[in-house]
PDB file of C-alpha atoms in Angstrom:
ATOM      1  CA  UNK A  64     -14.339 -23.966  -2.398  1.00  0.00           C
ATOM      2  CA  UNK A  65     -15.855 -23.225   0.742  1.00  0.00           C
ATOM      3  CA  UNK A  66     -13.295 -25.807   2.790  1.00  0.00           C
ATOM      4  CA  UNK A  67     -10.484 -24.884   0.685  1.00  0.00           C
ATOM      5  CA  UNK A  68     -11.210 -21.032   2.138  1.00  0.00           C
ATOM      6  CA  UNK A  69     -11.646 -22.483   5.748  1.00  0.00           C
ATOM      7  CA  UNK A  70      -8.237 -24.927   5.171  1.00  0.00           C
ATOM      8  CA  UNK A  71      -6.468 -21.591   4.100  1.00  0.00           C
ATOM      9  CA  UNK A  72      -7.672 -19.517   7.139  1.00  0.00           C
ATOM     10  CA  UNK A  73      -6.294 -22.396   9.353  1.00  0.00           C
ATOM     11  CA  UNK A  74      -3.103 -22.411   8.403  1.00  0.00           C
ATOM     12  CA  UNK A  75      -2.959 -18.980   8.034  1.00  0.00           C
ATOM     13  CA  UNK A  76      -3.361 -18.430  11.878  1.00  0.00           C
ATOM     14  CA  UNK A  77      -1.142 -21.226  12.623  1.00  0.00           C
ATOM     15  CA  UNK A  78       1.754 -19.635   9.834  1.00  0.00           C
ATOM     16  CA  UNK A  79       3.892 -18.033  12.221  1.00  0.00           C
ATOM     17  CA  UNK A  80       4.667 -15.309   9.667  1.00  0.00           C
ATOM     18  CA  UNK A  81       1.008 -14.467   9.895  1.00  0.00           C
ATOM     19  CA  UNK A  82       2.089 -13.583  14.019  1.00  0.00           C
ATOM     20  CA  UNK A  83       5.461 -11.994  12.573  1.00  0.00           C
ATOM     21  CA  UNK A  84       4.076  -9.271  10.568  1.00  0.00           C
ATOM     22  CA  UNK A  85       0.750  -8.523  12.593  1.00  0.00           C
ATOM     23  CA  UNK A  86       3.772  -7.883  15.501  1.00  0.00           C
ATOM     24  CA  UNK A  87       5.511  -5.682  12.979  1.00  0.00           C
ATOM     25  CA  UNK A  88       2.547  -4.002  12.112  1.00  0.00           C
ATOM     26  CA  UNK A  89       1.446  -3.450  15.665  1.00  0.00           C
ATOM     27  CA  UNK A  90       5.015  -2.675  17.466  1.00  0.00           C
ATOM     28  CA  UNK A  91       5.043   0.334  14.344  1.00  0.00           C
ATOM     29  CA  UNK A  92       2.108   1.538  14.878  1.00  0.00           C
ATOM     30  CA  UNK A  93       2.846   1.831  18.588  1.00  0.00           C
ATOM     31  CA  UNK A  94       6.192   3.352  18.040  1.00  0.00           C
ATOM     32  CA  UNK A  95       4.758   5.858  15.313  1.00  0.00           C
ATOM     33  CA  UNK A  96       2.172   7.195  17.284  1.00  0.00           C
ATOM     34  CA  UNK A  97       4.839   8.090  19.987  1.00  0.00           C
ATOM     35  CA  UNK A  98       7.503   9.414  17.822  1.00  0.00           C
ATOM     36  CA  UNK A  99       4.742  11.484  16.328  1.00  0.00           C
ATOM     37  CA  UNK A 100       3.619  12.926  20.049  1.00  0.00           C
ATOM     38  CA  UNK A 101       6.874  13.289  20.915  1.00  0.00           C
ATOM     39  CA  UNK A 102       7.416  15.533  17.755  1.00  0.00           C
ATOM     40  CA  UNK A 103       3.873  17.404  18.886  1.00  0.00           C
ATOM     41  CA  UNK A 104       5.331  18.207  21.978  1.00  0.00           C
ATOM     42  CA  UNK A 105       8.644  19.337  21.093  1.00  0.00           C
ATOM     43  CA  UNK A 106       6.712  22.014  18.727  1.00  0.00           C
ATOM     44  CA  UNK A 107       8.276  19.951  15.410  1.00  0.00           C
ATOM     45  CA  UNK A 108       4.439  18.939  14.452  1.00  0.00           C
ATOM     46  CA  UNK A 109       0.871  20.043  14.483  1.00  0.00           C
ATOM     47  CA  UNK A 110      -0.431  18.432  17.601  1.00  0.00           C
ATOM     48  CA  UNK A 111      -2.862  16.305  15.581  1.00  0.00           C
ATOM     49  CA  UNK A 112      -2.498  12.201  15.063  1.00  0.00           C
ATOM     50  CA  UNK A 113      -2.934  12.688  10.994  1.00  0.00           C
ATOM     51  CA  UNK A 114       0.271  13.021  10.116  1.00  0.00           C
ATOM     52  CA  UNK A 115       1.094   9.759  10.914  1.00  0.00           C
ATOM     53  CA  UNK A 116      -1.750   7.906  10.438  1.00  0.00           C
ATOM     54  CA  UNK A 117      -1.500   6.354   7.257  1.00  0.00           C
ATOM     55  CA  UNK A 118       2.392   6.219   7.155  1.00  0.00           C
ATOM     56  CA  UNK A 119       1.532   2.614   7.270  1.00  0.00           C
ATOM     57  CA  UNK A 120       0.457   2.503   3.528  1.00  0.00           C
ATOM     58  CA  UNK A 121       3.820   2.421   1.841  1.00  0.00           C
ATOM     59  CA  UNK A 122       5.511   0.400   5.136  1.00  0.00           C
ATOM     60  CA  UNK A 123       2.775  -2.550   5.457  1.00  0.00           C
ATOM     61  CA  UNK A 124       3.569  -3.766   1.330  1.00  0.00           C
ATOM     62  CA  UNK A 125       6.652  -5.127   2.578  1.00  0.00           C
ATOM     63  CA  UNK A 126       5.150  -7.521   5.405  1.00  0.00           C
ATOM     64  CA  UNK A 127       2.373  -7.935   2.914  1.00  0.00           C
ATOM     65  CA  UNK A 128       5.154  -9.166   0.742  1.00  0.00           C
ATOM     66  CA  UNK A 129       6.608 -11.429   2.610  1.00  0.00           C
ATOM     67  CA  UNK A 130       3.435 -13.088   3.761  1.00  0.00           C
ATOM     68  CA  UNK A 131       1.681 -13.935   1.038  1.00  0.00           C
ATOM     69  CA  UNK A 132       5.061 -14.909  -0.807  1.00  0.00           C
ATOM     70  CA  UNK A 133       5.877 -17.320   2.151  1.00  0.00           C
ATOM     71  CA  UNK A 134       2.504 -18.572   3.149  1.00  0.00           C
ATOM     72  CA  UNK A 135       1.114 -19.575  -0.584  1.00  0.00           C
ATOM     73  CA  UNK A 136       4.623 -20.625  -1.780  1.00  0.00           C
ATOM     74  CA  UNK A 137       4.759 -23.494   1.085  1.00  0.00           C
ATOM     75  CA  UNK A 138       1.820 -25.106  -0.273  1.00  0.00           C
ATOM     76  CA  UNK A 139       4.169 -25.589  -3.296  1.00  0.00           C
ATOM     77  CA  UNK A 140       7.342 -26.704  -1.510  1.00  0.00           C
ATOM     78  CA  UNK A 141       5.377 -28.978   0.606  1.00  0.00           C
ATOM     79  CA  UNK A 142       3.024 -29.881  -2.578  1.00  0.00           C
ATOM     80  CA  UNK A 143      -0.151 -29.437  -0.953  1.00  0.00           C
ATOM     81  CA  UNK A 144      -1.252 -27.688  -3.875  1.00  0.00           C
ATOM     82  CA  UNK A 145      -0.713 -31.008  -6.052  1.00  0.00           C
ATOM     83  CA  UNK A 146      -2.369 -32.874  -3.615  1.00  0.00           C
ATOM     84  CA  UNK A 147      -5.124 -30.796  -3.934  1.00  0.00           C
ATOM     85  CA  UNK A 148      -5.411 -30.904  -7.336  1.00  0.00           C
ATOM     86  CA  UNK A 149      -5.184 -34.965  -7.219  1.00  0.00           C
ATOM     87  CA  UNK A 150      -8.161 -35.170  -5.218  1.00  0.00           C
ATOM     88  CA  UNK A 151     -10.533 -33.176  -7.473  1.00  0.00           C
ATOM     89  CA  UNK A 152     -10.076 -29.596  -6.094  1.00  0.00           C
ATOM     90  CA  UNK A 153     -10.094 -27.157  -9.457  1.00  0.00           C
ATOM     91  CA  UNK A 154      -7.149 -25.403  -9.812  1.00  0.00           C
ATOM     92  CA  UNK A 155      -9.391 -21.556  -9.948  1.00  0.00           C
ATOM     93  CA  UNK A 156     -10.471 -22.344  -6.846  1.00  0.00           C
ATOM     94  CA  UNK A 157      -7.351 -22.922  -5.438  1.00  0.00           C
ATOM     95  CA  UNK A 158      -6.049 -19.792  -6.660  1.00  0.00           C
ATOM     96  CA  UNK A 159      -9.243 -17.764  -5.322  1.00  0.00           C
ATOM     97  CA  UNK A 160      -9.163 -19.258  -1.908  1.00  0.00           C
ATOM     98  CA  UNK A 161      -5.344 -18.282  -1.386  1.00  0.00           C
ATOM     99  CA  UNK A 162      -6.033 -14.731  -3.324  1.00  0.00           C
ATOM    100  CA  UNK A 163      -8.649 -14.083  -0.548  1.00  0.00           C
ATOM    101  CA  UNK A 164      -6.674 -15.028   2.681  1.00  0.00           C
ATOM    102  CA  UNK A 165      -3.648 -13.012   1.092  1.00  0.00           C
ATOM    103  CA  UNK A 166      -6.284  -9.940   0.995  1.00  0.00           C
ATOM    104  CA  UNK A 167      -7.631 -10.761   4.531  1.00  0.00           C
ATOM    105  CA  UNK A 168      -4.360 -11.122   5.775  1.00  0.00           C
ATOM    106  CA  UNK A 169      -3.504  -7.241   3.832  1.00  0.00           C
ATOM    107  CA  UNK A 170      -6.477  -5.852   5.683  1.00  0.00           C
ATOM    108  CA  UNK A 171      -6.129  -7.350   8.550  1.00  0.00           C
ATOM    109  CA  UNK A 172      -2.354  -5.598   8.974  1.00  0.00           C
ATOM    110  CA  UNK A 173      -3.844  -2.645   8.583  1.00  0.00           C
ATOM    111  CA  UNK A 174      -6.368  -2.986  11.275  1.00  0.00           C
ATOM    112  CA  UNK A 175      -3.984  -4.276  13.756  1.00  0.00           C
ATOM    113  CA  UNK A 176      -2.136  -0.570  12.793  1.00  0.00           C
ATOM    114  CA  UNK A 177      -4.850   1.417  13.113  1.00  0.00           C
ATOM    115  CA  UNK A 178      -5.439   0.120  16.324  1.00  0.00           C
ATOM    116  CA  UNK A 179      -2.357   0.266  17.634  1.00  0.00           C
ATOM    117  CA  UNK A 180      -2.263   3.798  16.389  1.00  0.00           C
ATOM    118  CA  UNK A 181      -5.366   5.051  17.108  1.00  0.00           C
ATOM    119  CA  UNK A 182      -5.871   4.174  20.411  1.00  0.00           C
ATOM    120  CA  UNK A 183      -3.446   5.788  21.999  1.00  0.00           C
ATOM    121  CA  UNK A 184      -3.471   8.955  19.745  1.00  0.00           C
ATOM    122  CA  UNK A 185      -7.231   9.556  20.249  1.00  0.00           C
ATOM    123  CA  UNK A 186      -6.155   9.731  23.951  1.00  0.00           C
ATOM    124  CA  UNK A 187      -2.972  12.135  23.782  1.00  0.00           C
ATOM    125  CA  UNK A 188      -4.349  14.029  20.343  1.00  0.00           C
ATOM    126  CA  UNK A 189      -6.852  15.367  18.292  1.00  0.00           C
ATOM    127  CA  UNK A 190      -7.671  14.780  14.973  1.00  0.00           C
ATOM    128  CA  UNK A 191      -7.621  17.672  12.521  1.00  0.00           C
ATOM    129  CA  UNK A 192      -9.447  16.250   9.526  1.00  0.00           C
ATOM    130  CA  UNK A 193     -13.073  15.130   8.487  1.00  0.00           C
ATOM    131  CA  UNK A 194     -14.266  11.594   9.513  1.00  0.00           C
ATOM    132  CA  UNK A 195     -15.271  11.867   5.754  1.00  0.00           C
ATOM    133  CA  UNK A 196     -11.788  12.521   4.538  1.00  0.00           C
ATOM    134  CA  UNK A 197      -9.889   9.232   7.284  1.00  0.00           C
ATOM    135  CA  UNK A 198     -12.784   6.726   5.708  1.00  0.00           C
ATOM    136  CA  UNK A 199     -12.573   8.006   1.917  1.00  0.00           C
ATOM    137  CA  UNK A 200      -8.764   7.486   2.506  1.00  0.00           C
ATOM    138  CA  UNK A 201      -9.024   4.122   4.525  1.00  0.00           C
ATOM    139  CA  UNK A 202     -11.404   3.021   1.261  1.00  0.00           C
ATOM    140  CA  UNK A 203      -8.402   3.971  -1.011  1.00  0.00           C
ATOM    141  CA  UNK A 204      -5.678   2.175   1.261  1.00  0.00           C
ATOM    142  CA  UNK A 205      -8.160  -1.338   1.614  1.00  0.00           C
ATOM    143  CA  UNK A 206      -8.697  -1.225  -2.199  1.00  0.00           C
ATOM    144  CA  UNK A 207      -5.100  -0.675  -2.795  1.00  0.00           C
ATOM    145  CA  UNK A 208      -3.891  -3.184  -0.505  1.00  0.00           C
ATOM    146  CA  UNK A 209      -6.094  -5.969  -2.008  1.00  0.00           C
ATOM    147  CA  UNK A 210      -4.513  -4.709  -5.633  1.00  0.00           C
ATOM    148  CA  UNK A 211      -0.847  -5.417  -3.856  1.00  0.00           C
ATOM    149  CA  UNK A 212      -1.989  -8.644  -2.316  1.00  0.00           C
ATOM    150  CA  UNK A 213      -3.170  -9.957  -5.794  1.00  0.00           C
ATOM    151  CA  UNK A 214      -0.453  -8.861  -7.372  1.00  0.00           C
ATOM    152  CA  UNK A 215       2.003 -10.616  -4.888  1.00  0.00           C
ATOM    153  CA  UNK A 216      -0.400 -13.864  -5.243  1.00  0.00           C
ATOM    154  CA  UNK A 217      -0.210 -13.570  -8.891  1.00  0.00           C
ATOM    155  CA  UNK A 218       3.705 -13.891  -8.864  1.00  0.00           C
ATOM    156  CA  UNK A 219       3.572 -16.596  -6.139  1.00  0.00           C
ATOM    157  CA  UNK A 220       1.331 -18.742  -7.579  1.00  0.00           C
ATOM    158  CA  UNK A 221       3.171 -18.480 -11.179  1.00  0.00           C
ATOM    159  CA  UNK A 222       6.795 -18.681  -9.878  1.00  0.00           C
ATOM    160  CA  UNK A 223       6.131 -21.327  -7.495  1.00  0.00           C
ATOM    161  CA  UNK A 224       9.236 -20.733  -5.237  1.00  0.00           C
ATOM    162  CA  UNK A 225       8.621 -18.609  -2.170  1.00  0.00           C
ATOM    163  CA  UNK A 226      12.722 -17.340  -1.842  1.00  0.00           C
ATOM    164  CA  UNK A 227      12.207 -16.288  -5.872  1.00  0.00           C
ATOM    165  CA  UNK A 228       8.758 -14.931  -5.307  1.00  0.00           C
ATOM    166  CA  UNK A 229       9.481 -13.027  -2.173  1.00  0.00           C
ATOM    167  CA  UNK A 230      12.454 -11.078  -3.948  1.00  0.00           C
ATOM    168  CA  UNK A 231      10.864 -10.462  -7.144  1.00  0.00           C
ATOM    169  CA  UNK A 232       7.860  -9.194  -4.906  1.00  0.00           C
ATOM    170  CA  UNK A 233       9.683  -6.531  -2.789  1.00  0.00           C
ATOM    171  CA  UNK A 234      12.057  -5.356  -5.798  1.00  0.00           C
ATOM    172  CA  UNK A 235       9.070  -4.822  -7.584  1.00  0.00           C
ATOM    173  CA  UNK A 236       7.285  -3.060  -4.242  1.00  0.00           C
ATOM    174  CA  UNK A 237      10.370  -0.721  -4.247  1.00  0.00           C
ATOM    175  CA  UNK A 238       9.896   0.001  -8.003  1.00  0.00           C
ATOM    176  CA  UNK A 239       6.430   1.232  -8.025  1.00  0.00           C
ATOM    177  CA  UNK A 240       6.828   3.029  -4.860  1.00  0.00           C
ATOM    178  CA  UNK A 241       9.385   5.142  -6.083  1.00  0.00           C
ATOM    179  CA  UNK A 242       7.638   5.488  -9.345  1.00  0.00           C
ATOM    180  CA  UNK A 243       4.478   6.742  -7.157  1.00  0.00           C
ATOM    181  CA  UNK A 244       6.984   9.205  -5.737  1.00  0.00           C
ATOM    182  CA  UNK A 245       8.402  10.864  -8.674  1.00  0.00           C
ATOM    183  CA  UNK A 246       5.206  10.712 -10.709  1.00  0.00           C
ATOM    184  CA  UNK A 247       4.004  12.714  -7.450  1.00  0.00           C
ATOM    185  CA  UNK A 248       6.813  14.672  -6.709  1.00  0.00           C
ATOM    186  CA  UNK A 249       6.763  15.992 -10.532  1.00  0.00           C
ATOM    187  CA  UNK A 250       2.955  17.085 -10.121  1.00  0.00           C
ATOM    188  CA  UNK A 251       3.347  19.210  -7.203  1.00  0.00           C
ATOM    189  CA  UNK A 252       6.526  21.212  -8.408  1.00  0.00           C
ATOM    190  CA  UNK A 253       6.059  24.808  -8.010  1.00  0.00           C
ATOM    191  CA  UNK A 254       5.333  26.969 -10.688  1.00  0.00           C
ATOM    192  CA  UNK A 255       7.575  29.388  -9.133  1.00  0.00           C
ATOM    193  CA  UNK A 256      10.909  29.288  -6.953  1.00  0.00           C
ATOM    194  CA  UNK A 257      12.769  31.964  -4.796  1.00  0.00           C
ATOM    195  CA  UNK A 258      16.495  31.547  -4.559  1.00  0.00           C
ATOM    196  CA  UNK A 259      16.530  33.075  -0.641  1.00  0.00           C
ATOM    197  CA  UNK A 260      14.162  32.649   2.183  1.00  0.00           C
ATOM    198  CA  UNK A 261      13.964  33.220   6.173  1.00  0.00           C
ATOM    199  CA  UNK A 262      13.634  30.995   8.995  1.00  0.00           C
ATOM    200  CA  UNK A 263      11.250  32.838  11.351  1.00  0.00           C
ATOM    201  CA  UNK A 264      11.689  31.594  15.394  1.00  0.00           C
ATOM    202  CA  UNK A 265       8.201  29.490  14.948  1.00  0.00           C
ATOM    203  CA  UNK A 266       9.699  27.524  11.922  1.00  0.00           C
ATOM    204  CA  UNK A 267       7.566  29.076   9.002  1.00  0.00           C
ATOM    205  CA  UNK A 268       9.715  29.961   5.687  1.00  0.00           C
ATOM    206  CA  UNK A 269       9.469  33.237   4.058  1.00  0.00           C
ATOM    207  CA  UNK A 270      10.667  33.733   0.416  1.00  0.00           C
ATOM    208  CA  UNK A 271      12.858  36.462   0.615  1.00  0.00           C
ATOM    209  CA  UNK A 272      13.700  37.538  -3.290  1.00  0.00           C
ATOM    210  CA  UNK A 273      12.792  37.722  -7.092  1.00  0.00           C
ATOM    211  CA  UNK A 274      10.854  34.574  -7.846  1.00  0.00           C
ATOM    212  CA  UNK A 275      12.351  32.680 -11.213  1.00  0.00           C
ATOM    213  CA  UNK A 276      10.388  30.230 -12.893  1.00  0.00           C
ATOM    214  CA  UNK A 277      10.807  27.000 -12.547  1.00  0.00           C
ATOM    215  CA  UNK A 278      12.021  24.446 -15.779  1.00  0.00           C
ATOM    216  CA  UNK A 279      10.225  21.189 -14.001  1.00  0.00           C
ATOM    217  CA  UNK A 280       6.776  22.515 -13.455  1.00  0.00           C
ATOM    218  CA  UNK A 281       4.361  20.997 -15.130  1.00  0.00           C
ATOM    219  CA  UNK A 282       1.409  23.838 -16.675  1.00  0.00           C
ATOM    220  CA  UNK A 283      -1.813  22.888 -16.426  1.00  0.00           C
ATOM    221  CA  UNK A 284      -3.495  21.182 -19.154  1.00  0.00           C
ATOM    222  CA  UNK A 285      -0.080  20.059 -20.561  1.00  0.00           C
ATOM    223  CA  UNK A 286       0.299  16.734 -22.182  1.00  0.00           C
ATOM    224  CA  UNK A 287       2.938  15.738 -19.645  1.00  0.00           C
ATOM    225  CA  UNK A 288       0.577  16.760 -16.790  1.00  0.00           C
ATOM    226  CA  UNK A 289      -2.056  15.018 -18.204  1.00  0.00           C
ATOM    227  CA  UNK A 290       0.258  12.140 -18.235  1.00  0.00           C
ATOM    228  CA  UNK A 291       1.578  11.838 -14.820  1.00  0.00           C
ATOM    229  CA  UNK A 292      -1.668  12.238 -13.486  1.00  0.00           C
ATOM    230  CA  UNK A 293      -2.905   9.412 -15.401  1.00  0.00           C
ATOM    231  CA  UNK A 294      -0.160   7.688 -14.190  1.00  0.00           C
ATOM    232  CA  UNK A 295      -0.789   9.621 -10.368  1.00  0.00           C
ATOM    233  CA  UNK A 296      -4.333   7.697 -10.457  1.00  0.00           C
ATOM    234  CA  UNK A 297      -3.488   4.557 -12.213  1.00  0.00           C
ATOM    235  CA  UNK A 298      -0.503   3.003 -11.102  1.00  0.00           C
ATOM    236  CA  UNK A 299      -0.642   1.549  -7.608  1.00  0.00           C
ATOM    237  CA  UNK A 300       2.437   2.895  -6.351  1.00  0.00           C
ATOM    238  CA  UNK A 301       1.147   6.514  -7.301  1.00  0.00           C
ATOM    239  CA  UNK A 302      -1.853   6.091  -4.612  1.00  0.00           C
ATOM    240  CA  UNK A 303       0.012   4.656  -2.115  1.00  0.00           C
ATOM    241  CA  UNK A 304       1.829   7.548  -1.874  1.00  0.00           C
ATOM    242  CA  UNK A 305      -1.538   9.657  -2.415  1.00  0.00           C
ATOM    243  CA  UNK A 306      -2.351   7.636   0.729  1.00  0.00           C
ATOM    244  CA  UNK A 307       0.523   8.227   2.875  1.00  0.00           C
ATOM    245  CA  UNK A 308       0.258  12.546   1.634  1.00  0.00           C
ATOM    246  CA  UNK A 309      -3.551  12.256   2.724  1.00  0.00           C
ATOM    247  CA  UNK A 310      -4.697  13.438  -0.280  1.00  0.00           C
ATOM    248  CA  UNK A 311      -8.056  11.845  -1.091  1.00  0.00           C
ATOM    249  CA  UNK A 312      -9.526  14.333  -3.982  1.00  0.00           C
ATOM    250  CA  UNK A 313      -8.801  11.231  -6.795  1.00  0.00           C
ATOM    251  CA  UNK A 314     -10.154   8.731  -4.412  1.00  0.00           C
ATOM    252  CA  UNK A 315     -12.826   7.238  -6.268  1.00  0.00           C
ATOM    253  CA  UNK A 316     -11.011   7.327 -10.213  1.00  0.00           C
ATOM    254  CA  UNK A 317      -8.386   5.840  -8.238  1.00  0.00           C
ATOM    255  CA  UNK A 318     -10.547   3.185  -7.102  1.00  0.00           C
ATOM    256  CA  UNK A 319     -11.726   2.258 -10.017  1.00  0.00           C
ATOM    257  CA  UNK A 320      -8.535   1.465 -11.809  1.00  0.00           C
ATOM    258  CA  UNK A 321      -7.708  -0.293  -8.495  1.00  0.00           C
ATOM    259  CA  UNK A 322     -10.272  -2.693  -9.206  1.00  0.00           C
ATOM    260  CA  UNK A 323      -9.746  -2.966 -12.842  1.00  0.00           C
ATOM    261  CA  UNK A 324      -6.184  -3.880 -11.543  1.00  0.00           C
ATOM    262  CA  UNK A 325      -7.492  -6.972  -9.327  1.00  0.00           C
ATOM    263  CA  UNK A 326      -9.574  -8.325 -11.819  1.00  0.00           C
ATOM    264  CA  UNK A 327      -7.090  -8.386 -14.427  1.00  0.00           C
ATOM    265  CA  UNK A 328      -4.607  -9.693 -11.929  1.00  0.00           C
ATOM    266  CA  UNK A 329      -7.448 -12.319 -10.841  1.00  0.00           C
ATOM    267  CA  UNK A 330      -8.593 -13.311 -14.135  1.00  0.00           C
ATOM    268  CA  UNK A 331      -4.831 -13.666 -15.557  1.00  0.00           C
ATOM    269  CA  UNK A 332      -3.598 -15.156 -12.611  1.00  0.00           C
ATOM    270  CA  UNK A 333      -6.282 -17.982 -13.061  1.00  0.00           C
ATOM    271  CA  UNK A 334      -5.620 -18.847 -16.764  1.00  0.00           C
ATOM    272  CA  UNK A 335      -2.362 -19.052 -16.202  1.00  0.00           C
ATOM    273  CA  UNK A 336      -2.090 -20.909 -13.144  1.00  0.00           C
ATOM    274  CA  UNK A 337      -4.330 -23.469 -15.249  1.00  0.00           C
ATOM    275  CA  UNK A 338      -1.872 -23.855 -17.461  1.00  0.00           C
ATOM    276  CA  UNK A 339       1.378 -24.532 -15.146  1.00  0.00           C
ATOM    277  CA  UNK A 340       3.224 -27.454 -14.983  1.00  0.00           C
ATOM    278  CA  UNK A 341       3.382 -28.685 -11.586  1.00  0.00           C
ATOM    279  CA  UNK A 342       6.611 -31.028 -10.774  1.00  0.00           C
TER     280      UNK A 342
END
């Protein structure tokens, strides 16, 4: 298994969609931290570099996508993974090796970001929250991201065509991302809503008016609240979007069903994928 990890690395550096998206990732992270001192400096922003720090999590699935959907389904259009398989490599760890360059590959996005982002910001910024609170977040995004990257190589290595995995990968992205954001969007509804408000020269709002109650929120201790927090914690999408909020208070429940999510993704992945048919 060992070579079949090394042969996977190999080609990953030499995939040119490897290059693509760590260019992506970089050239964004560059042009967010700008935009986001720009906005600082123009008084639309807290001058800190949070805001924008993790914007990345919902933004790197898509290269993420596209990688792992292009680089593991050419080893079935150019049937390197039959060849494999002819010469005595098992077909688990064949699936292992390319599930753990798909989550290097993940990570490694998101370090070429950070970078990217960081070191300028650190420079023209300051940062506003805990070095506890950025690493108990960056934990959350690295779990979730190896989640997303099994789940991608899961579909890959089932469908076996790259152009079918890579759409069923991204409309599926988009799903659970807007999923996260309603599930999310339904939790933090007020309890209470004013129907005027003020403007005030610095740009703070002031409810100005009888406050009605609002129909969507959610009491606490509810059934539905207790559902779409369940949902808030477990679904993928919902963290990402945790992430991307900086919100770290579920981190590690969220973790944990994070990894219960790669192992079943893992250990389906591999029964499966012993069972396919390979033309």
């Amino acid at each position: 298994m060992t070579n079949l990890i090394r042969s996977a690395f190999s080609r990953l550096f030499k995939a040119r969609v490897f290059w693509n998206a760590t260019l992506f990732c970089a050239g964004l992270g560059l042009f967010e931290i700008m935009t986001t001192y720009l906005d600082c400096k123009n008084g639309y922003a807290d001058t800190y570099i949070d805001c924008g720090l993790f914007a990345i999590a919902p933004i790197a699935l898509f290269p993420l996508a596209a990688l792992v959907t292009l680089f593991v389904g050419c080893e079935f259009s150019d049937g390197a993974i039959r060849n494999k398989i002819v010469v005595g490599r098992k077909r688990c760890h064949i699936y292992l090796a390319n599930l753990l360059v798909s989550v290097a590959a993940g990570w490694g996005l998101i370090l070429v970001w950070s970078l990217c982002y960081l070191i300028p910001g650190l420079l023209l910024m300051e940062m506003e929250s805990s070095l506890t609170q950025i690493l108990t977040l960056y934990g959350m995004l690295l779990c979730e991201m190896a989640v997303f990257a099994a789940l991608y190589n899961f579909l890959t290595m089932l469908l076996g065509n790259k152009a079918t995995a890579a759409v069923v990968c991204i409309l599926l992205t988009i799903v659970m991302l807007f999923h996260g954001l309603v599930v999310n969007n339904r939790l933090e509804e007020p309890e209470y809503y004013s129907m005027g408000y003020v403007v005030r020269e610095d740009g703070s709002v002031e409810y100005d008016g009888e406050m009605i109650p609002n129909p969507n929120y959610l009491p606490k201790g509810s059934p539905a609240r207790k559902r779409n927090e369940i949902l808030r914690d477990f679904t993928p999408g919902g963290v990402i979007v945790q992430i991307a909020d900086l919100r770290e208070e579920h981190a590690v429940k969220s973790c944990l069903y994070g990894a219960g999510w790669f192992v079943a993704l893992t250990g389906a992945g591999i029964l499966l994928f012993r069972r396919k048919d390979l033309k």
